[in-house]
Amino acid sequence: MSDTVPAHRYTPELAQQIELAWQDRWEAEGTFRTPNPTGPLSDGFERVADRPKAFLMDMFPYPSGAGLHVGHPLGYLGTDVTSRFLRMDGHNVLHPMGFDAFGLPAEQYAVQTGQHPRVTTEANIAAISAQLRRLGVDHDTRRTFATIDPGYYKWTQWIFTQIFGAWFDTVAGKARPIAELVAELDAGTREPDTNPFDRPWAELTEVERRQVVDLHRLAYLNQAPVNWCPGLGTVLSNEEVTADGRSERGNFPVFRRPLTQWMMRITAYSERLLTDLDRLDWSDSLKQMQRNWIGRSTGARVRFGDIEVFTTRPDTLFGATYLVLAPEHPLVEALTADAWPADADPRWTAGAATPAEAVAAYQLQASRRSELDRQAEGREKTGVWLGTTAVNPLTGADLPVFVADYVLTGYGTGAIMAVPGEDTRDFEFAEVFGLPVVRTVQPPEDFAGGAYTGTGPMINSSNDRLSLDGLDKAAAIATVTGWLVANGYGEATTTYKLRDWLFSRQRYWGEPFPIVYPVDGPDAGLPVAVPVQQLPVLLPDVDDYSPKTFADDDATSAPEPPLSRATEWTTVELDLGDGPRTYRRETNTMPNWAGSCWYYLRYLDPADDERFVDPELEAYWMGPRSEGDVGGVDLYVGGVEHAVLHLLYARFWHKVLFDLGHVSSEEPFRRLVNQGYISAYAYTDARGFHVPAADVVERDGGYFYEGAPVDREYGKMGKSLKNVVTPDEMTAAYGADTFRVYEMSTGPLEQSRPWETKAVVGSQRLLQRIWRVVVDEVTGEVRAADEAPSIDTLKALHRAVDGVRDGMTTLRFNIAIARITELTNHLTQTYGQSGPVPRQVCEWLTLLVGPLAPHLSEELWSRLGHTGSSAWASFPVADPAYLVDDTVQIAVQVNGKVRAQLDVPADADAAALEAVALADPRIAELLVGKTVRKVVAVPGRLVNVVAN
RNA sequence: GCCCUCGUAGCCCAACCGGCAGAGGCAGGCCCCUUAAAAGGGUCCCAGUGUGGGUUCGAACCCCACCGAGGGCACCA
């Protein structure tokens, strides 16, 4: 019966009481309020003024209706433990949390439930906030906000106007205010990078100048083929489309369709985004993903008459036997011949009467095909001939020019020189169309045929002006590139796979653009930024916030933003400095990545209505720490799935803000760690349906549900697998501290791991034993006594401190917990279950476990007679004197095999070790009749005698 | 196809800069406590590091190849 349980045992019930009480007290006392050096949140800064700062954060959650399962808090607890450790170890720690709340899922959930997205989103935020509070995390809740708060998105919109108001100076390699561009154009010290008009700047009308300037902005309107997803009713960025041509969210087909959309000129930052990766403390795999996505490749541009191609293999130019343009290439129309020649190959003409007909039909077909179709057709090469040829600048040969969809618009120049001898894709095309293959790289003897993409000496690459024969690849590239430059046929160049970021969405639940267009006048339709005094542009309430969606495969449909239906809102009279005028508002909204691009900055200064962040606060929390340091958040923890979305976009915005002088840090996230995933077993019955995993029992090596055998599988925790475990269930059964310790004990933070509810009891037992060291569970008396610990106990104590610090600083909390467990086991054995325990032992144990089990730590600290919070007590420091033994046991090996164990003084040097080892009778016996060739002695470790 | 990460007891995981493979937990066995069970305490058990080579006095660790798992990219010229 329960009356046999000691009255003062640390049971789940007691843990609950303690936890709820301390959570209330933390809130009431503002224990985790982090003071800023200046401004409205600076109360109490004196207390921490001389401490180093530490800014830790998680990727903030997207509040879905399902709430958190036990997988979500893994990262949150990792930063929480680190935050608490650093605070105890003398840092001024900032550990905030917010909510990413605009975007498709919230909108879809709202449509399903028939409620306004703000209602459902705010309810979800409240639910998740309660879950987080119950876990005992030390967030400074004064700094919490959601991206949907008008006070926040006002500044998201303002940053947009900054990007809109800037251009990228390729000479300076940085963004500058657009006014400086206009000034330089007016002064004649600079020519426009792009100018669609035939006349120079000085001769343009004011409206034409506006149009030229608009083409230079970092946020610009562009008509180009974009990813149109009829199933979602919106366009998407490249990052949101999967490799098989579907929407990442919803898995709908995506079509390439020319539309006018807002773009962000992230490509201007390709090189800096790439090279600055080297200055970040991120995992190699994550950096690699960004490098792949940016996709730099070096090569040459080569001109074949009017057609300019990009190639990474200019060395194979002698083998180029035809050219290919992308279907959307701007020169296609102009280059198309009037008629086929009499002897036109029927394979090249697609049976059309004229080249124009063939090309038009092919272009139409290409535009209607989704990205998925393009790949689904087994990559069979298709295309048509333009009826024209271009001259190979090296061989003088006439090369037929094709249009084919295996060449992509927007990469390189959208045109290629085809070298079927050395390129697999070109070879496939050449086979279908009967085009000649010229080998310019010598394949090995046993080469099977087809395109040879390996290395070898150049062949068939000579004429009277140039010879590459016999050269290796690098030398051939250098030679031919030099020749092309010298003769005006091309130049060396670098291209990137990264495309500009498509920034507008035809959805309701997002930040409105701070952009209006004059309705009348000569400048009608040209975009104008809404000035900061008139921000935020509030998202209007509308009757129907659902997007206009279409049949999944309706490629010809066109987007229709829900805001365009809010007629009261779209037309507005404003005075933007030139008197009241009528404007039409931009009705697209921003993608949900916008709000997460800068939220880390807002934590620093969450209520500021005058600026997006106080520069002094940015410099304090984010600024570079030394010459060449990029600055940024000291530890950012989140899932790897954001490798090329959020993390790339946020870096881009941050660099723009840096260039414009708004922040002092060059990068947003100095150190980034991807926490592992928690997976769980799931079970299927004989029909293949998932059964509730919680009710499956293991017996005789098999698994059973309601008596019937079931099959076990392993996967992500989720509703469909019926294997969800929530933190609420765990805190109800064991308490938050046990849950925290369990999650942290299962491996290093980066490691993915299985969830095992039945193993949680191990962490419960550990906390019970720690409690028992400090509190007599029968009497409830504190056991701390004024006596000195034995030398053994001191050594165990200091060793534990050393190990726990190591685990905490390297995010290997499992090691920290193991050291605490060892210490606890030592103390349990030494001091039993009752009677006095030296006070230092009680206090250090209490503090060591503090970051991991903060409520337990507070309770014990308080019972030990302290009035302040243990969260602000100093973390114990190990004395190195207790970490070393006077004597150490070393192994003596003969030829690498351990043959003896010897106790030697800890400070014995190599010579002494060697002498002792060779003098040992067992070793001496083994060496009889042998010659000692070498003795390796490593002080403190071992001796290895090599003999034969 | 290319790139990245990772393979250590039945399971999750430790092992410093290349130096005696085992810290911790789960599961399992036994003992104590208990009328009994649970809870609690104590104690024991189990691998030679995916495979095959190489470097080294010495390899879980470094190198090569292969196998397996997970992830990223992929008609990017």
PDB file of C-alpha atoms (C1' of nucleotides) in Angstrom, chain B residues 5-9 15 21 47-53 59-61 63-69:
ATOM      1  C1'   U B   5      26.779  12.127 -41.793  1.00  0.00           C
ATOM      2  C1'   C B   6      26.855   7.632 -39.172  1.00  0.00           C
ATOM      3  C1'   G B   7      27.706   1.989 -38.031  1.00  0.00           C
ATOM      4  C1'   U B   8      30.668   0.010 -30.394  1.00  0.00           C
ATOM      5  C1'   A B   9      26.720  -5.273 -25.538  1.00  0.00           C
ATOM      6  C1'   A B  15      35.771   6.058 -24.543  1.00  0.00           C
ATOM      7  C1'   A B  21      36.986  -0.978 -25.385  1.00  0.00           C
ATOM      8  C1'   A B  47      30.340  -6.678 -26.940  1.00  0.00           C
ATOM      9  C1'   G B  48      35.827  -6.485 -28.966  1.00  0.00           C
ATOM     10  C1'   U B  49      33.960  -1.695 -32.330  1.00  0.00           C
ATOM     11  C1'   G B  50      29.678  -3.370 -40.045  1.00  0.00           C
ATOM     12  C1'   U B  51      33.409  -6.185 -43.618  1.00  0.00           C
ATOM     13  C1'   G B  52      38.278  -6.565 -45.953  1.00  0.00           C
ATOM     14  C1'   G B  53      42.914  -4.303 -46.555  1.00  0.00           C
ATOM     15  C1'   A B  59      43.715   1.867 -34.603  1.00  0.00           C
ATOM     16  C1'   A B  60      36.731   2.267 -32.496  1.00  0.00           C
ATOM     17  C1'   C B  61      39.664   6.761 -33.837  1.00  0.00           C
ATOM     18  C1'   C B  63      43.953   6.118 -45.120  1.00  0.00           C
ATOM     19  C1'   C B  64      41.676   2.881 -49.182  1.00  0.00           C
ATOM     20  C1'   A B  65      37.773  -0.371 -50.876  1.00  0.00           C
ATOM     21  C1'   C B  66      33.211  -2.608 -49.947  1.00  0.00           C
ATOM     22  C1'   C B  67      28.421  -3.424 -47.154  1.00  0.00           C
ATOM     23  C1'   G B  68      24.409  -1.150 -44.442  1.00  0.00           C
ATOM     24  C1'   A B  69      21.451   3.152 -42.436  1.00  0.00           C
TER      25        A B  69
END
